[in-house]
CSV table of C-alpha atoms in Angstrom, one decimal:
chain,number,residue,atom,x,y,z
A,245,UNK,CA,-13.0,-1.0,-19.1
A,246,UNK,CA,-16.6,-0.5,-19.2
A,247,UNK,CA,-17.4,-4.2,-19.0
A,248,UNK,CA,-15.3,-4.7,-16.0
A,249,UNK,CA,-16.7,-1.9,-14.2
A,250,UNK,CA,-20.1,-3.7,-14.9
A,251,UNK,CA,-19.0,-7.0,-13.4
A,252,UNK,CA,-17.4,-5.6,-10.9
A,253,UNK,CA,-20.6,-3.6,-9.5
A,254,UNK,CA,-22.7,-6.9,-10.1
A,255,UNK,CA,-19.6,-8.6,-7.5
A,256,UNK,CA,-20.2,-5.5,-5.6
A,257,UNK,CA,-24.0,-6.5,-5.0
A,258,UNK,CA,-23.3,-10.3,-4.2
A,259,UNK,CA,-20.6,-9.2,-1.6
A,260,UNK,CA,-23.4,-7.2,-0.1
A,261,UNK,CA,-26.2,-9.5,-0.2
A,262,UNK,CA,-23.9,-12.6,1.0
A,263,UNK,CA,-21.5,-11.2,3.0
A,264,UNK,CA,-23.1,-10.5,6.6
A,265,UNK,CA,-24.0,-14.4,6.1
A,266,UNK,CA,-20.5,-15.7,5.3
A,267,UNK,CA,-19.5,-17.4,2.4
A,268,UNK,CA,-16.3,-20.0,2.3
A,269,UNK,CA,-13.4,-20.0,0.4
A,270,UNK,CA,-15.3,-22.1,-2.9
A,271,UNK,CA,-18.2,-19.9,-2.9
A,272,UNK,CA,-15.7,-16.9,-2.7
A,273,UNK,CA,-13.8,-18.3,-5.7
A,274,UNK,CA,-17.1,-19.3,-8.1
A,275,UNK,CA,-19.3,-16.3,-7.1
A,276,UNK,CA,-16.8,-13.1,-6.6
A,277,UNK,CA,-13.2,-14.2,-8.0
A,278,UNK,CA,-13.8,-16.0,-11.4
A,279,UNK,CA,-16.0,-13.5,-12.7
A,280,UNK,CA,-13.6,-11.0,-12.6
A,281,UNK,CA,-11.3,-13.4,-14.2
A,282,UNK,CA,-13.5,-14.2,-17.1
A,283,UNK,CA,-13.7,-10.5,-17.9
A,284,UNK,CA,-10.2,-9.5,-17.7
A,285,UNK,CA,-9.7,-12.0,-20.3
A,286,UNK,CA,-9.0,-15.2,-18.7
A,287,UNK,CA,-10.7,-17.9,-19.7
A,288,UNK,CA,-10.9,-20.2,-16.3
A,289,UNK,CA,-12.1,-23.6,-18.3
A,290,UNK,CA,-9.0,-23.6,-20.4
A,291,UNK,CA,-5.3,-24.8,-18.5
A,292,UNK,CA,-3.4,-23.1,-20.9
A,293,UNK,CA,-4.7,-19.8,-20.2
A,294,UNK,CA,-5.6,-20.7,-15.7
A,295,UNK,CA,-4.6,-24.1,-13.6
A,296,UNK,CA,-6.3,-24.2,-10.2
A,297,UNK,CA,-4.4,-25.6,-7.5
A,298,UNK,CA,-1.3,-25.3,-9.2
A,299,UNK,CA,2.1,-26.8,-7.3
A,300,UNK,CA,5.6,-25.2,-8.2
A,301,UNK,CA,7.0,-28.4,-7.3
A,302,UNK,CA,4.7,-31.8,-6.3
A,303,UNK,CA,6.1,-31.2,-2.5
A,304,UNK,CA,4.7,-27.3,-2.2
A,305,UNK,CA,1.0,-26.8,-1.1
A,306,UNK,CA,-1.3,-25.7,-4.3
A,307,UNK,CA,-1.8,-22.2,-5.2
A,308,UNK,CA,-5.7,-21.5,-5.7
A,309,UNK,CA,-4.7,-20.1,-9.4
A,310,UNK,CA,-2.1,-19.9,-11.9
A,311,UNK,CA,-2.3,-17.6,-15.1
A,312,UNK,CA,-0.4,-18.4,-17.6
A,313,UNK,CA,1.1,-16.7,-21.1
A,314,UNK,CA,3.0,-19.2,-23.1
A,315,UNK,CA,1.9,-22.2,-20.7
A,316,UNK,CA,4.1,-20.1,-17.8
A,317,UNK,CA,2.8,-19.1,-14.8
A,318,UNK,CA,2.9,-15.0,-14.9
A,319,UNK,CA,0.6,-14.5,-11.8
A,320,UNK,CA,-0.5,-16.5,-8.8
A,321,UNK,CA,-4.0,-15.4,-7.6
A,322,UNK,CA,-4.1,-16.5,-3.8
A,323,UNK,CA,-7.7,-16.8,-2.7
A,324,UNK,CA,-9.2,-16.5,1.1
A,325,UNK,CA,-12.8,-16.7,2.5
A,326,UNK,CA,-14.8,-13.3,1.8
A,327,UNK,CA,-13.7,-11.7,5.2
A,328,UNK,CA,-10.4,-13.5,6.1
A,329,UNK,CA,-8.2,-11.2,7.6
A,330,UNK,CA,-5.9,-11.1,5.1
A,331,UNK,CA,-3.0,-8.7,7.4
A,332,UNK,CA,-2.1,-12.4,8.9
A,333,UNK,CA,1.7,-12.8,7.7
A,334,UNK,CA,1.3,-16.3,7.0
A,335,UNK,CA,0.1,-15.1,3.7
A,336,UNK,CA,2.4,-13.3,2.6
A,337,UNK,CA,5.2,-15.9,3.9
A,338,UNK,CA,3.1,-18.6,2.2
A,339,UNK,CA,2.6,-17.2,-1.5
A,340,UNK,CA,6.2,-15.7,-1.1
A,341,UNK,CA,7.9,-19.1,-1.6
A,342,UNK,CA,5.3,-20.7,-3.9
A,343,UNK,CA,6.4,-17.7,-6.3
A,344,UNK,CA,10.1,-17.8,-5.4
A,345,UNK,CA,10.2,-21.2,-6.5
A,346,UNK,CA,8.3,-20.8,-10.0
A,347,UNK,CA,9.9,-17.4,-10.5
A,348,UNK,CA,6.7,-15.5,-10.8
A,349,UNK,CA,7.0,-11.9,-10.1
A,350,UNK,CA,3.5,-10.9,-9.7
A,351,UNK,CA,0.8,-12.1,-6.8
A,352,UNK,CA,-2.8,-10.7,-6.0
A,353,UNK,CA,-3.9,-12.2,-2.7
A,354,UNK,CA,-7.8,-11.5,-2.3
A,355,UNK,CA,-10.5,-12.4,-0.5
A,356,UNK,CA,-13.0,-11.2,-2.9
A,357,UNK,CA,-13.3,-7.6,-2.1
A,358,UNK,CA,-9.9,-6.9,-1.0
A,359,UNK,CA,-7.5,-7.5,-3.7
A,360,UNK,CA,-3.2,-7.1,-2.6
A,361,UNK,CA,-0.8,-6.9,-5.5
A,362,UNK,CA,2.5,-7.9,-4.4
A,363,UNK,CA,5.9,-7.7,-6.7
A,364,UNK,CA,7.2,-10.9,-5.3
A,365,UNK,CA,10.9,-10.3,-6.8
A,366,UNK,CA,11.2,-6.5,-5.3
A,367,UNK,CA,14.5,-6.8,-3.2
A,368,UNK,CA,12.5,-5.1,-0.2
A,369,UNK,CA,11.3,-6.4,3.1
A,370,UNK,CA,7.8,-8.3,2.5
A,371,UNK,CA,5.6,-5.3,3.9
A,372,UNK,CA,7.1,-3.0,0.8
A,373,UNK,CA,6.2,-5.3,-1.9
A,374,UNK,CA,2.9,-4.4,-1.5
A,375,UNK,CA,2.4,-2.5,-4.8
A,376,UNK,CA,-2.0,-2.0,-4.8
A,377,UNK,CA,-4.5,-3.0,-2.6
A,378,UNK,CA,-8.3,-2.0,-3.5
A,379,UNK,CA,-11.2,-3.0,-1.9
A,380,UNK,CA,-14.3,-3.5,-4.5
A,381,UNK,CA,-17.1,-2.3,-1.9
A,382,UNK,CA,-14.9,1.3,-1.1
A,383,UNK,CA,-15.2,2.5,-5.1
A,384,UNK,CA,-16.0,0.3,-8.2
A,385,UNK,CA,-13.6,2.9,-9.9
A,386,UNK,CA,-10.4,2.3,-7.7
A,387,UNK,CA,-11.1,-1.5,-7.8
A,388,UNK,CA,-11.5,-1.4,-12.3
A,389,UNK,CA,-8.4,0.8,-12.3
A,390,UNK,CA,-5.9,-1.6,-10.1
A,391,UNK,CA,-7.4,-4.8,-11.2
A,392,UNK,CA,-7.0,-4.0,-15.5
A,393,UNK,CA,-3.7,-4.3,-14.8
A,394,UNK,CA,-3.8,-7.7,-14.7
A,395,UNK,CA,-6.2,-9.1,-17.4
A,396,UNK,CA,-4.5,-11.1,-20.0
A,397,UNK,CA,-3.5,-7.8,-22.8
A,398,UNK,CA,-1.9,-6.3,-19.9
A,399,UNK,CA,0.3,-9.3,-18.4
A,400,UNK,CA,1.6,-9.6,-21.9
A,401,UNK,CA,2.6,-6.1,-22.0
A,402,UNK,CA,4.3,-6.0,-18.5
A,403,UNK,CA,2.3,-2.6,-18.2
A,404,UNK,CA,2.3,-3.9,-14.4
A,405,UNK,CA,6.2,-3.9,-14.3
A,406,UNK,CA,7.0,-0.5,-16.1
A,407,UNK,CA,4.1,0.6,-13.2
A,408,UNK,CA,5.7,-0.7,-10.6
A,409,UNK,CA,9.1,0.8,-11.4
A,410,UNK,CA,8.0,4.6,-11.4
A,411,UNK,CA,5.9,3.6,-8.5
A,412,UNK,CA,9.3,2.3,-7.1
A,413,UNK,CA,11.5,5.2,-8.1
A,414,UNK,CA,9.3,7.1,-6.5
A,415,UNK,CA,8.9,6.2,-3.7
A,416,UNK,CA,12.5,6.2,-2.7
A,417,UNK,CA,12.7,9.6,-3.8
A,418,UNK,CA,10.0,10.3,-1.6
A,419,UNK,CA,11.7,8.6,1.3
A,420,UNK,CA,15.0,11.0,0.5
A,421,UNK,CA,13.0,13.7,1.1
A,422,UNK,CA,11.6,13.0,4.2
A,423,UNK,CA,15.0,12.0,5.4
A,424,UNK,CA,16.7,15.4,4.6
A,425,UNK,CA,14.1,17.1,6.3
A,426,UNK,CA,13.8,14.7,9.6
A,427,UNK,CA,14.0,16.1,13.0
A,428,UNK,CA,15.6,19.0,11.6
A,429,UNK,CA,17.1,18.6,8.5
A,430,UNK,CA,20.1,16.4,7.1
A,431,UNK,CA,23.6,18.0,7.3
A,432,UNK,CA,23.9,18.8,3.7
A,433,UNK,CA,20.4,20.4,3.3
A,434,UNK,CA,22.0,22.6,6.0
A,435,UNK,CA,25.1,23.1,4.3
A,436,UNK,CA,22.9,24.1,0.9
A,437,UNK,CA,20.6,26.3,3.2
A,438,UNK,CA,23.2,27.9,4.8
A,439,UNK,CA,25.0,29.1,1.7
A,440,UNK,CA,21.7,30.4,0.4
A,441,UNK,CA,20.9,31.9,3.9
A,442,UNK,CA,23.8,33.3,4.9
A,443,UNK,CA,22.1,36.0,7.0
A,444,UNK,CA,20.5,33.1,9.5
A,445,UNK,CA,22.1,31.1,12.1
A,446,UNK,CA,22.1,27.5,11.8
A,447,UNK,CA,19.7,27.0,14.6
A,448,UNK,CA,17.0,29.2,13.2
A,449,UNK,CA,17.6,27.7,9.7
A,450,UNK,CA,17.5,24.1,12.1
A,451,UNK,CA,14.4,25.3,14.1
A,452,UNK,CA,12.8,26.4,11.0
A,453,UNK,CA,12.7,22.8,8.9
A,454,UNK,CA,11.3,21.1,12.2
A,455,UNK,CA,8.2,23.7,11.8
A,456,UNK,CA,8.1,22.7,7.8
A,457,UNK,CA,5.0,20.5,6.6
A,458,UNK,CA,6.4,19.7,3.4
A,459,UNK,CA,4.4,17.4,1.5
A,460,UNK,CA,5.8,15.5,-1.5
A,461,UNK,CA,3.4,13.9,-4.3
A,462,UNK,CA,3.4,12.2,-7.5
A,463,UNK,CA,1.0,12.4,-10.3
A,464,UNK,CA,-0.7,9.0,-10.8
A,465,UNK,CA,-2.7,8.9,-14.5
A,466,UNK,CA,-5.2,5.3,-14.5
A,467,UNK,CA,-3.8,3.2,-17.1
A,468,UNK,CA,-7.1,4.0,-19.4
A,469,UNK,CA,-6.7,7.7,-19.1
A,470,UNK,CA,-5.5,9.2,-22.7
A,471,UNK,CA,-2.3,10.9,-20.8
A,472,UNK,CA,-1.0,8.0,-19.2
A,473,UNK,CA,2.5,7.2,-20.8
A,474,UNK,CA,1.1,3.1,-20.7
A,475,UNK,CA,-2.1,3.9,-22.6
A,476,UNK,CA,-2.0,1.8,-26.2
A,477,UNK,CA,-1.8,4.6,-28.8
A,478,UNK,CA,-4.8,4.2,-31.4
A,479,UNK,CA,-3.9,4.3,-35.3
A,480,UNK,CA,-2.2,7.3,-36.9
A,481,UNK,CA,-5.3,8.9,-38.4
A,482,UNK,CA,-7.3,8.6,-35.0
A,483,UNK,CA,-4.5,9.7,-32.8
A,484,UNK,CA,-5.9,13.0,-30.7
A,485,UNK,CA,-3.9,15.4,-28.7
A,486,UNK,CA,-3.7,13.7,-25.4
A,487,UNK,CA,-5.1,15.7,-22.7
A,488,UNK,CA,-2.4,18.2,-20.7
A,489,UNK,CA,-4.3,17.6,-17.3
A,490,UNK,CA,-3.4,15.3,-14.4
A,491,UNK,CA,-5.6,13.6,-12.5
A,492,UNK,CA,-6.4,15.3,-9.1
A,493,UNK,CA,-4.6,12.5,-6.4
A,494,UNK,CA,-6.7,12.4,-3.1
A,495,UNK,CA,-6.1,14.3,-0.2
A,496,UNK,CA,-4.5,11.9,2.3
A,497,UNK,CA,-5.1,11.8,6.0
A,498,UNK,CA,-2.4,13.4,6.8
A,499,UNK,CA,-3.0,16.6,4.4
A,500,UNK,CA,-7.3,16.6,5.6
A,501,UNK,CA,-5.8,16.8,9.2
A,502,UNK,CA,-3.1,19.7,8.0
A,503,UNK,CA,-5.8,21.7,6.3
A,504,UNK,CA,-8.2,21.4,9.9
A,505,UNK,CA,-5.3,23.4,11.1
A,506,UNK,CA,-3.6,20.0,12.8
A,507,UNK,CA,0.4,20.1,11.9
A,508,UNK,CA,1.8,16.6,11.6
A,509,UNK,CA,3.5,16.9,15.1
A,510,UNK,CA,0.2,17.5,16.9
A,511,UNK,CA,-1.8,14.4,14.8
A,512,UNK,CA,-1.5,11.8,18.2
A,513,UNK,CA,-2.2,14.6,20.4
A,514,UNK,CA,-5.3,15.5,19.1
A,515,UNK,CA,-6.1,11.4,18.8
A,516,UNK,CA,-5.6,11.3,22.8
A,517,UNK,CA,-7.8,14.3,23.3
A,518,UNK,CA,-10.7,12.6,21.3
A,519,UNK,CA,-10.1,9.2,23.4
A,520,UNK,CA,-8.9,6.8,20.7
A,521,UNK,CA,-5.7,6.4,22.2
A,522,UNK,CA,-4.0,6.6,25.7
A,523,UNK,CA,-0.9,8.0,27.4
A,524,UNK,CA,0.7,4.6,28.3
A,525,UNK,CA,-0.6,2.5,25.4
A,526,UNK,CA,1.2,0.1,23.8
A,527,UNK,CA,2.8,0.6,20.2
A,528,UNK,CA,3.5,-2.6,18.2
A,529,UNK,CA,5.4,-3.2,15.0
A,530,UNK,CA,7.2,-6.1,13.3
A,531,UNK,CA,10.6,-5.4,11.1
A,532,UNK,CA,12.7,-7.9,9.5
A,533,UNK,CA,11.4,-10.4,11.7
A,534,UNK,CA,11.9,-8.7,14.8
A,535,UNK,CA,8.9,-7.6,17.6
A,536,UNK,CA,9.1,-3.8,18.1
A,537,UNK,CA,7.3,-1.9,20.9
A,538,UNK,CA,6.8,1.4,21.8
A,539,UNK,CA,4.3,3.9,24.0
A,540,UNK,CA,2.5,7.0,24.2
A,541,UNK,CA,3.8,9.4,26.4
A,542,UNK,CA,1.3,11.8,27.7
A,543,UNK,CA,2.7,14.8,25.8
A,544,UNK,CA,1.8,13.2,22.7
A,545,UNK,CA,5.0,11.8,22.1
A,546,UNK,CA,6.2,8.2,21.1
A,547,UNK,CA,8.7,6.2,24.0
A,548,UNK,CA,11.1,3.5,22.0
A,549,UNK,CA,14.4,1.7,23.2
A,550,UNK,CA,14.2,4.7,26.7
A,551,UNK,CA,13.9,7.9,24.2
A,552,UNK,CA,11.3,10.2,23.0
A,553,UNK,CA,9.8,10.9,19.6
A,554,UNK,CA,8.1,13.7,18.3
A,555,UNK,CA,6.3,12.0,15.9
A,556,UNK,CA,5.2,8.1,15.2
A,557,UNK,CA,7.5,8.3,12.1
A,558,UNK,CA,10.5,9.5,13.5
A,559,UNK,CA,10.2,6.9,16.3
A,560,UNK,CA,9.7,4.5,13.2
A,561,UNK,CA,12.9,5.0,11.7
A,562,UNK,CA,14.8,5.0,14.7
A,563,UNK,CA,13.1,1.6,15.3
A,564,UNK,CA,14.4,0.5,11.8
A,565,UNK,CA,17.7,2.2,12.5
A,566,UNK,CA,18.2,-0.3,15.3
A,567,UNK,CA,16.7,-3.3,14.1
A,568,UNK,CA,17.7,-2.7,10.3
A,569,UNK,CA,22.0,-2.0,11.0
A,570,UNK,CA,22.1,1.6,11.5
A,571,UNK,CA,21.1,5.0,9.4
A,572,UNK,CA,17.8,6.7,9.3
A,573,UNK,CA,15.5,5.3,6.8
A,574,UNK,CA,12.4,7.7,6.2
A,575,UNK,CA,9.1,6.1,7.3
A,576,UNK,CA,5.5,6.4,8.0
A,577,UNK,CA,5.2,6.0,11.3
A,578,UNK,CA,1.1,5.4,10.7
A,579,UNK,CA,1.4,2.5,8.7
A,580,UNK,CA,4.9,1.1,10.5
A,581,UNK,CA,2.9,1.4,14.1
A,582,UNK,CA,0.0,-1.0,15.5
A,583,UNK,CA,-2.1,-0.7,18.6
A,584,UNK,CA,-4.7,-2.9,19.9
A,585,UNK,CA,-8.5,-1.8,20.0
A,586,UNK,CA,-11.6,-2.4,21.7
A,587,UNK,CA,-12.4,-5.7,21.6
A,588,UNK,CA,-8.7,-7.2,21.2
A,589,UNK,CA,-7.8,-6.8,17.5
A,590,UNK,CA,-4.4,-5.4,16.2
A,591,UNK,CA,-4.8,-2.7,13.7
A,592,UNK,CA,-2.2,0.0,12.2
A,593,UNK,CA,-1.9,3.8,13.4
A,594,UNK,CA,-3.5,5.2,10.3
A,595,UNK,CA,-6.8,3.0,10.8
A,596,UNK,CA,-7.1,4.8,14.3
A,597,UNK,CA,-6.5,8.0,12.4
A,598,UNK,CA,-9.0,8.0,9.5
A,599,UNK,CA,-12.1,6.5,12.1
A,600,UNK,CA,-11.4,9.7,13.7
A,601,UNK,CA,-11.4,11.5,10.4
A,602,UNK,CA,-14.4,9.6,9.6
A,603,UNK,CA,-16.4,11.3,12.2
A,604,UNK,CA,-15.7,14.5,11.3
């Protein structure tokens, strides 16, 4: 680990020094992506181990890189310019059928900095096989922790896959959560509470769980850490008690804006009263290849299809209950929702919300 975190900051420095120039997409491969490579145990000069501009089929465009175990692709790296917007769906649509094609489950597209992992075989909408996406110039740390999951050791041990699945799990069981509790609670949460409750009436019990901030998390251990059920056990007569401590998982926006004193409800409120958004302005969103839009009222609120939302996520769901065949599927509304910006680019909710975070 220590030797990638070296190379890493040594990327780090040449994204720095190069990157308000502009490199293209060969100097972004030789300079920032084969290093890293290299050290997580590929070795780029040999085919069996890495083909460059590899083709599923002669007819299919090239992939920038294939790594192989058993001369078999097990990973496509997709490579972009350093700074290439790499949101642009063509991507994602593009990698998607290079690894339907050679049945590769596994795809990192990267510019260099940013690195996405994407589980290509996940039986999700393309926007939820997003697994990991680090970016080396936010924290050298993050960056080591993600991208050892794919030197060559680790590919062989699917450590990525048995990742992915508890990552998986749960996050549907987060999603369950949030849809018991959503604008109100879910009929048999209500049954449940009002067997325990039986001295409340249904609509205090109802009024109650629309106050509730309940915030569901999972502990994440990095792979290297001595608790981490994935971590490669050393030799009998070395073994030492792992360590009964989890890792302390970062505060996310929503929770730094709930500890301010700023309830979930109130979050694009308080964004209009600091100016970065508008009553009227325009909500985008794309869902199984359909264009969503919604607004901003002026009490804070989000207008879809001629209703009104409390919240960005409950007008989310409802946008996937229409455009997905019906039932409310639990969503963040932060991520789900785009707006445009100064200056004519398209970015998600949350970006608006942690600039504003930022500043504080």
């Amino acid at each position: 680990m220590g030797e990638l975190v070296d190379e890493i900051r040594k990327v780090k420095q040449r994204i720095e020094k190069y990157g308000v120039k502009g490199i293209n997409e060969q100097d972004t491969k030789a300079t920032l992506i084969q290093p890293i490579l290299r050290t997580l145990g590929w070795d780029v000069e040999d085919l069996e181990d890495v083909q460059r501009e590899y083709k599923p089929r002669k007819q299919d465009k090239p992939v920038d890189y294939a790594l192989m175990l058993l001369r078999t692709p097990c990973l496509f790296v997709e490579a972009k310019a350093l700074g290439q917007n790499l949101d642009d769906r063509k991507w994602a649509s593009q990698f998607m059928g290079y690894a339907g094609v050679a049945g590769v489950r596994w795809v990192a597209l990267t510019d260099g900095n940013e690195y996405r992992l994407y589980n290509t075989h996940a039986a999700v909408p393309v926007e939820e096989k997003l697994f990991r996406s680090v970016k080396i110039t936010d924290s050298i740390e993050d960056a080591a922790a993600t991208l050892c999951l794919l030197s060559r050791d680790r590919m062989q041990g699917n450590e990525i896959d048995s990742l992915w699945n508890a990552f998986f799990i749960d996050k549907q069981v987060r999603s369950a959560i949030d849809e018991l509790l959503l604008d109100g609670g879910d009929a048999a949460l209500m049954r449940i509470l009002s067997k325990r409750l039986p001295n409340l009436a249904n609509k205090d019990i109802r009024a109650s769980l629309r106050r509730a901030e309940v915030t569901v998390s999972f502990p994440v251990a990095p792979t290297d850490s001595p608790d981490s059920p994935l971590k490669r056990k050393p030799p009998a007569k070395a073994r030492r008690k792992p360590s009964r401590q989890t890792p302390k998982r970062p505060r996310s926006a929503s929770g730094q804006l709930i500890d301010m004193g700023v309830q979930k409800r109130q979050q694009l409120s308080v964004l209009m009263e600091h100016g970065y958004v508008a009553a009227g302005q325009e909500l985008l969103a794309r869902y199984r290849g359909a264009d969503i839009s919604a607004t901003i009222t002026k009490a804070g609120k989000v207008k879809f299809d001629g209703a009104e939302y409390e919240s960005l996520s409950a007008a989310g769901a409802a946008a996937k209950s229409v455009y997905g065949g019906g039932g409310h599927l639990a969503t963040d509304g932060w991520t789900f929702w785009q707006t445009a910006v100064d200056g004519g680019s398209v970015v998600p909710m949350k970006a608006i919300r942690s600039n504003y975070l930022s500043k504080k």
